[in-house]
Amino acid sequence: MTTKIWQKTASANIEHSAIVEKFTVGNDVAFDYVLAKFDVLGSLAHCEMLHSIGLLTIEEWTVIETQLRIILVEIAQDNFTISPGIEDIHSQVENLLIHRIGETGKKIHSGRSRNDQVLTDLKLYMKSEIKTIVEHTETLFNTLIQLSNQHKNTLLPGYTHLQIAMPSSFGLWFGAYAESMVDDMELLLAAYNVTNKCPLGSGAGYGSSFPLDRQLTSDLLGFKMLNVNSVYAQMTRGKSEKVVAMAMSGISATLSKFAYDMCLYLNQNFGFIAFPDTLTTGSSIMPHKKNPDVFEIIRARTNRIQALPNELILLTNNLPSGYHRDFQLIKEGLFPAIQSLKDCLTMFDFMLQHIEIKTNSVHDSKYDYMFSVESVNQQVVDGIPFREAYKNIGLAIENNLFEPNYNLQHSHIGSIGNLGNEQIEMAFANIKKQFI
């Protein structure tokens, strides 16, 4: 069994039993591959800082930097592995350096704990992934704005309580989800700001007697500011992930509702939209079926992502300050959820590239009453008090005397065609530029 970096000797009598190690490490090594690049970047910044305060000579720093950058290339080329028996990515990088450059490699951990090391890795990872989610969100947002503008005058029956309500438009429908993403971006920005604070140098939560230049490492790693209090820096483990999960939950809620709309509107009883046969699935027994499996899977995935904040709360809400091994399990929920959300955003945009809009939906006789409000409004314009006009049209409907005025139907298009997309686009752009 490989000696751990926290072991004082290689004596066999202090080795953990294999069963304990298997249980405590679990699948963590697999998730550590995701953090590999960020761990090396953190070590580069930390070692440059150690050189700046005199704990590494220029020769030592030069050879460490060279080897760390080689490891970074190996990671990028998928030519990096965590050896059997190595606990984590931090141990693997340190062991590699010791193997390649000897005693100098043993110096890189001065003034650092695995606690602040993994915190830094996680925050760099989450910052990077939030930016990627923003990019995917922007792609879908732009598609929605384009479809909204394209179909701003195409009428779509509106529903409340799943009952026929008032006329809407496909432009309003697409635009609504675009604007929903503006609020989702606000949540992503808040999560980004929480993660954009550097914990490196806080050690195990109690700092270091070395004269560490924490501001230098923060600047080198591109953080906006420090987690100043070393105890609180450790308290951000779990808290940062929860905030990110909540932001992901926001955009997942938008996608879930949108996916439900897609399933509903594709249903034959609605028939508002269609997709090519290649993007739907059939039945093994019913030859007429065209099932919206893509949107059902998106709905299920995004609903599962919305459960993630609660899972992380249950993992962490009864823990005192300081590090606890419980935090390790956060990766098992968060990392796959991040990838799943990116996949859902990409797939939703792909499907929208192939959506077919049915333009004749409102001509069905069951929508005759949809413009009854316009008839009420017309009577108000003619001088009848609203409550009397409402009663007049209501009685006409109840007595089957109501006749839809199709001229009023066409006049309604002007009001629902005023989408406000320019303001929505500006709001989105103003939020996006703050991810720096």
PDB file of N, CA, C and O in Angstrom, residues 2-45:
ATOM      1  N   THR A   2       0.544   2.201  -0.836  1.00  0.00           N
ATOM      2  CA  THR A   2       1.345   3.412  -0.970  1.00  0.00           C
ATOM      3  C   THR A   2       1.293   4.241   0.310  1.00  0.00           C
ATOM      4  O   THR A   2       0.247   4.394   0.924  1.00  0.00           O
ATOM      5  N   THR A   3       2.474   4.786   0.702  1.00  0.00           N
ATOM      6  CA  THR A   3       2.510   5.663   1.867  1.00  0.00           C
ATOM      7  C   THR A   3       1.750   6.946   1.562  1.00  0.00           C
ATOM      8  O   THR A   3       1.918   7.550   0.504  1.00  0.00           O
ATOM      9  N   LYS A   4       0.923   7.378   2.492  1.00  0.00           N
ATOM     10  CA  LYS A   4       0.128   8.588   2.307  1.00  0.00           C
ATOM     11  C   LYS A   4       0.969   9.815   2.650  1.00  0.00           C
ATOM     12  O   LYS A   4       1.907   9.733   3.441  1.00  0.00           O
ATOM     13  N   ILE A   5       0.593  10.964   2.102  1.00  0.00           N
ATOM     14  CA  ILE A   5       1.398  12.160   2.338  1.00  0.00           C
ATOM     15  C   ILE A   5       1.319  12.612   3.783  1.00  0.00           C
ATOM     16  O   ILE A   5       2.165  13.372   4.252  1.00  0.00           O
ATOM     17  N   TRP A   6       0.323  12.122   4.515  1.00  0.00           N
ATOM     18  CA  TRP A   6       0.199  12.501   5.918  1.00  0.00           C
ATOM     19  C   TRP A   6       0.853  11.497   6.867  1.00  0.00           C
ATOM     20  O   TRP A   6       0.881  11.694   8.078  1.00  0.00           O
ATOM     21  N   GLN A   7       1.374  10.396   6.300  1.00  0.00           N
ATOM     22  CA  GLN A   7       2.050   9.410   7.140  1.00  0.00           C
ATOM     23  C   GLN A   7       3.471   9.867   7.456  1.00  0.00           C
ATOM     24  O   GLN A   7       4.139  10.466   6.620  1.00  0.00           O
ATOM     25  N   LYS A   8       3.905   9.570   8.683  1.00  0.00           N
ATOM     26  CA  LYS A   8       5.242   9.984   9.100  1.00  0.00           C
ATOM     27  C   LYS A   8       6.311   8.975   8.706  1.00  0.00           C
ATOM     28  O   LYS A   8       7.465   9.330   8.470  1.00  0.00           O
ATOM     29  N   THR A   9       5.986   7.691   8.638  1.00  0.00           N
ATOM     30  CA  THR A   9       6.929   6.653   8.218  1.00  0.00           C
ATOM     31  C   THR A   9       6.194   5.719   7.269  1.00  0.00           C
ATOM     32  O   THR A   9       4.969   5.760   7.125  1.00  0.00           O
ATOM     33  N   ALA A  10       6.960   4.838   6.653  1.00  0.00           N
ATOM     34  CA  ALA A  10       6.382   3.846   5.745  1.00  0.00           C
ATOM     35  C   ALA A  10       6.157   2.523   6.451  1.00  0.00           C
ATOM     36  O   ALA A  10       5.911   1.501   5.813  1.00  0.00           O
ATOM     37  N   SER A  11       6.222   2.540   7.753  1.00  0.00           N
ATOM     38  CA  SER A  11       6.077   1.309   8.526  1.00  0.00           C
ATOM     39  C   SER A  11       4.734   0.643   8.249  1.00  0.00           C
ATOM     40  O   SER A  11       3.692   1.286   8.240  1.00  0.00           O
ATOM     41  N   ALA A  12       4.779  -0.647   8.035  1.00  0.00           N
ATOM     42  CA  ALA A  12       3.568  -1.384   7.678  1.00  0.00           C
ATOM     43  C   ALA A  12       2.544  -1.387   8.803  1.00  0.00           C
ATOM     44  O   ALA A  12       1.359  -1.538   8.568  1.00  0.00           O
ATOM     45  N   ASN A  13       2.993  -1.198  10.031  1.00  0.00           N
ATOM     46  CA  ASN A  13       2.043  -1.325  11.137  1.00  0.00           C
ATOM     47  C   ASN A  13       1.130  -0.112  11.287  1.00  0.00           C
ATOM     48  O   ASN A  13       0.250  -0.118  12.145  1.00  0.00           O
ATOM     49  N   ILE A  14       1.323   0.931  10.472  1.00  0.00           N
ATOM     50  CA  ILE A  14       0.411   2.068  10.553  1.00  0.00           C
ATOM     51  C   ILE A  14      -0.464   2.174   9.300  1.00  0.00           C
ATOM     52  O   ILE A  14      -1.172   3.155   9.115  1.00  0.00           O
ATOM     53  N   GLU A  15      -0.397   1.169   8.459  1.00  0.00           N
ATOM     54  CA  GLU A  15      -1.208   1.213   7.252  1.00  0.00           C
ATOM     55  C   GLU A  15      -2.689   1.056   7.594  1.00  0.00           C
ATOM     56  O   GLU A  15      -3.059   0.226   8.423  1.00  0.00           O
ATOM     57  N   HIS A  16      -3.491   1.855   6.948  1.00  0.00           N
ATOM     58  CA  HIS A  16      -4.935   1.659   7.088  1.00  0.00           C
ATOM     59  C   HIS A  16      -5.316   0.335   6.427  1.00  0.00           C
ATOM     60  O   HIS A  16      -4.738  -0.071   5.425  1.00  0.00           O
ATOM     61  N   SER A  17      -6.325  -0.286   6.951  1.00  0.00           N
ATOM     62  CA  SER A  17      -6.800  -1.508   6.310  1.00  0.00           C
ATOM     63  C   SER A  17      -7.436  -1.160   4.972  1.00  0.00           C
ATOM     64  O   SER A  17      -7.976  -0.069   4.788  1.00  0.00           O
ATOM     65  N   ALA A  18      -7.336  -2.105   4.049  1.00  0.00           N
ATOM     66  CA  ALA A  18      -7.864  -1.874   2.703  1.00  0.00           C
ATOM     67  C   ALA A  18      -9.353  -1.601   2.723  1.00  0.00           C
ATOM     68  O   ALA A  18      -9.863  -0.790   1.945  1.00  0.00           O
ATOM     69  N   ILE A  19     -10.068  -2.245   3.638  1.00  0.00           N
ATOM     70  CA  ILE A  19     -11.523  -2.062   3.655  1.00  0.00           C
ATOM     71  C   ILE A  19     -11.908  -0.649   4.100  1.00  0.00           C
ATOM     72  O   ILE A  19     -12.849  -0.052   3.576  1.00  0.00           O
ATOM     73  N   VAL A  20     -11.144  -0.077   5.047  1.00  0.00           N
ATOM     74  CA  VAL A  20     -11.417   1.284   5.496  1.00  0.00           C
ATOM     75  C   VAL A  20     -11.089   2.282   4.392  1.00  0.00           C
ATOM     76  O   VAL A  20     -11.855   3.221   4.121  1.00  0.00           O
ATOM     77  N   GLU A  21      -9.967   2.085   3.735  1.00  0.00           N
ATOM     78  CA  GLU A  21      -9.581   3.002   2.657  1.00  0.00           C
ATOM     79  C   GLU A  21     -10.586   2.959   1.511  1.00  0.00           C
ATOM     80  O   GLU A  21     -10.974   4.002   0.981  1.00  0.00           O
ATOM     81  N   LYS A  22     -11.024   1.761   1.156  1.00  0.00           N
ATOM     82  CA  LYS A  22     -11.991   1.645   0.062  1.00  0.00           C
ATOM     83  C   LYS A  22     -13.275   2.368   0.401  1.00  0.00           C
ATOM     84  O   LYS A  22     -13.870   3.056  -0.444  1.00  0.00           O
ATOM     85  N   PHE A  23     -13.714   2.254   1.660  1.00  0.00           N
ATOM     86  CA  PHE A  23     -14.964   2.890   2.064  1.00  0.00           C
ATOM     87  C   PHE A  23     -14.834   4.407   2.125  1.00  0.00           C
ATOM     88  O   PHE A  23     -15.712   5.139   1.683  1.00  0.00           O
ATOM     89  N   THR A  24     -13.742   4.906   2.681  1.00  0.00           N
ATOM     90  CA  THR A  24     -13.601   6.353   2.876  1.00  0.00           C
ATOM     91  C   THR A  24     -13.256   7.081   1.584  1.00  0.00           C
ATOM     92  O   THR A  24     -13.716   8.200   1.364  1.00  0.00           O
ATOM     93  N   VAL A  25     -12.469   6.473   0.732  1.00  0.00           N
ATOM     94  CA  VAL A  25     -12.111   7.121  -0.535  1.00  0.00           C
ATOM     95  C   VAL A  25     -13.258   7.009  -1.526  1.00  0.00           C
ATOM     96  O   VAL A  25     -13.593   7.965  -2.228  1.00  0.00           O
ATOM     97  N   GLY A  26     -13.897   5.846  -1.575  1.00  0.00           N
ATOM     98  CA  GLY A  26     -15.043   5.669  -2.466  1.00  0.00           C
ATOM     99  C   GLY A  26     -14.704   5.981  -3.904  1.00  0.00           C
ATOM    100  O   GLY A  26     -13.681   5.527  -4.440  1.00  0.00           O
ATOM    101  N   ASN A  27     -15.564   6.804  -4.547  1.00  0.00           N
ATOM    102  CA  ASN A  27     -15.353   7.197  -5.944  1.00  0.00           C
ATOM    103  C   ASN A  27     -14.656   8.543  -6.070  1.00  0.00           C
ATOM    104  O   ASN A  27     -14.634   9.134  -7.141  1.00  0.00           O
ATOM    105  N   ASP A  28     -14.075   9.021  -4.978  1.00  0.00           N
ATOM    106  CA  ASP A  28     -13.549  10.380  -4.974  1.00  0.00           C
ATOM    107  C   ASP A  28     -12.431  10.580  -5.991  1.00  0.00           C
ATOM    108  O   ASP A  28     -12.300  11.660  -6.564  1.00  0.00           O
ATOM    109  N   VAL A  29     -11.626   9.557  -6.194  1.00  0.00           N
ATOM    110  CA  VAL A  29     -10.517   9.684  -7.146  1.00  0.00           C
ATOM    111  C   VAL A  29     -11.040   9.988  -8.547  1.00  0.00           C
ATOM    112  O   VAL A  29     -10.458  10.802  -9.279  1.00  0.00           O
ATOM    113  N   ALA A  30     -12.150   9.373  -8.931  1.00  0.00           N
ATOM    114  CA  ALA A  30     -12.722   9.625 -10.259  1.00  0.00           C
ATOM    115  C   ALA A  30     -13.113  11.089 -10.416  1.00  0.00           C
ATOM    116  O   ALA A  30     -12.892  11.699 -11.465  1.00  0.00           O
ATOM    117  N   PHE A  31     -13.684  11.669  -9.365  1.00  0.00           N
ATOM    118  CA  PHE A  31     -14.066  13.077  -9.426  1.00  0.00           C
ATOM    119  C   PHE A  31     -12.848  13.995  -9.371  1.00  0.00           C
ATOM    120  O   PHE A  31     -12.887  15.116  -9.878  1.00  0.00           O
ATOM    121  N   ASP A  32     -11.751  13.504  -8.774  1.00  0.00           N
ATOM    122  CA  ASP A  32     -10.550  14.329  -8.693  1.00  0.00           C
ATOM    123  C   ASP A  32      -9.933  14.599 -10.064  1.00  0.00           C
ATOM    124  O   ASP A  32      -9.214  15.583 -10.235  1.00  0.00           O
ATOM    125  N   TYR A  33     -10.196  13.721 -11.038  1.00  0.00           N
ATOM    126  CA  TYR A  33      -9.689  13.995 -12.387  1.00  0.00           C
ATOM    127  C   TYR A  33     -10.271  15.303 -12.925  1.00  0.00           C
ATOM    128  O   TYR A  33      -9.621  16.024 -13.686  1.00  0.00           O
ATOM    129  N   VAL A  34     -11.503  15.608 -12.545  1.00  0.00           N
ATOM    130  CA  VAL A  34     -12.132  16.857 -12.970  1.00  0.00           C
ATOM    131  C   VAL A  34     -11.378  18.056 -12.405  1.00  0.00           C
ATOM    132  O   VAL A  34     -11.296  19.113 -13.035  1.00  0.00           O
ATOM    133  N   LEU A  35     -10.803  17.878 -11.220  1.00  0.00           N
ATOM    134  CA  LEU A  35     -10.115  18.977 -10.538  1.00  0.00           C
ATOM    135  C   LEU A  35      -8.628  19.058 -10.890  1.00  0.00           C
ATOM    136  O   LEU A  35      -7.943  19.985 -10.428  1.00  0.00           O
ATOM    137  N   ALA A  36      -8.114  18.109 -11.664  1.00  0.00           N
ATOM    138  CA  ALA A  36      -6.665  17.997 -11.872  1.00  0.00           C
ATOM    139  C   ALA A  36      -6.045  19.301 -12.375  1.00  0.00           C
ATOM    140  O   ALA A  36      -5.043  19.789 -11.828  1.00  0.00           O
ATOM    141  N   LYS A  37      -6.619  19.869 -13.423  1.00  0.00           N
ATOM    142  CA  LYS A  37      -6.058  21.105 -13.988  1.00  0.00           C
ATOM    143  C   LYS A  37      -6.029  22.216 -12.944  1.00  0.00           C
ATOM    144  O   LYS A  37      -5.030  22.946 -12.816  1.00  0.00           O
ATOM    145  N   PHE A  38      -7.103  22.325 -12.190  1.00  0.00           N
ATOM    146  CA  PHE A  38      -7.205  23.416 -11.222  1.00  0.00           C
ATOM    147  C   PHE A  38      -6.256  23.203 -10.044  1.00  0.00           C
ATOM    148  O   PHE A  38      -5.738  24.167  -9.480  1.00  0.00           O
ATOM    149  N   ASP A  39      -5.989  21.947  -9.710  1.00  0.00           N
ATOM    150  CA  ASP A  39      -5.048  21.669  -8.638  1.00  0.00           C
ATOM    151  C   ASP A  39      -3.644  22.106  -9.034  1.00  0.00           C
ATOM    152  O   ASP A  39      -2.910  22.688  -8.226  1.00  0.00           O
ATOM    153  N   VAL A  40      -3.270  21.847 -10.270  1.00  0.00           N
ATOM    154  CA  VAL A  40      -1.943  22.253 -10.742  1.00  0.00           C
ATOM    155  C   VAL A  40      -1.852  23.774 -10.823  1.00  0.00           C
ATOM    156  O   VAL A  40      -0.831  24.368 -10.444  1.00  0.00           O
ATOM    157  N   LEU A  41      -2.900  24.420 -11.300  1.00  0.00           N
ATOM    158  CA  LEU A  41      -2.892  25.884 -11.351  1.00  0.00           C
ATOM    159  C   LEU A  41      -2.746  26.478  -9.951  1.00  0.00           C
ATOM    160  O   LEU A  41      -2.015  27.463  -9.748  1.00  0.00           O
ATOM    161  N   GLY A  42      -3.432  25.886  -8.978  1.00  0.00           N
ATOM    162  CA  GLY A  42      -3.309  26.345  -7.602  1.00  0.00           C
ATOM    163  C   GLY A  42      -1.897  26.164  -7.075  1.00  0.00           C
ATOM    164  O   GLY A  42      -1.361  27.039  -6.370  1.00  0.00           O
ATOM    165  N   SER A  43      -1.266  25.036  -7.421  1.00  0.00           N
ATOM    166  CA  SER A  43       0.108  24.788  -6.978  1.00  0.00           C
ATOM    167  C   SER A  43       1.081  25.755  -7.630  1.00  0.00           C
ATOM    168  O   SER A  43       2.050  26.201  -6.995  1.00  0.00           O
ATOM    169  N   LEU A  44       0.855  26.083  -8.889  1.00  0.00           N
ATOM    170  CA  LEU A  44       1.715  27.061  -9.563  1.00  0.00           C
ATOM    171  C   LEU A  44       1.664  28.410  -8.842  1.00  0.00           C
ATOM    172  O   LEU A  44       2.705  29.029  -8.574  1.00  0.00           O
ATOM    173  N   ALA A  45       0.467  28.862  -8.517  1.00  0.00           N
ATOM    174  CA  ALA A  45       0.332  30.153  -7.835  1.00  0.00           C
ATOM    175  C   ALA A  45       0.941  30.093  -6.441  1.00  0.00           C
ATOM    176  O   ALA A  45       1.644  31.025  -6.013  1.00  0.00           O
TER     177      ALA A  45
END
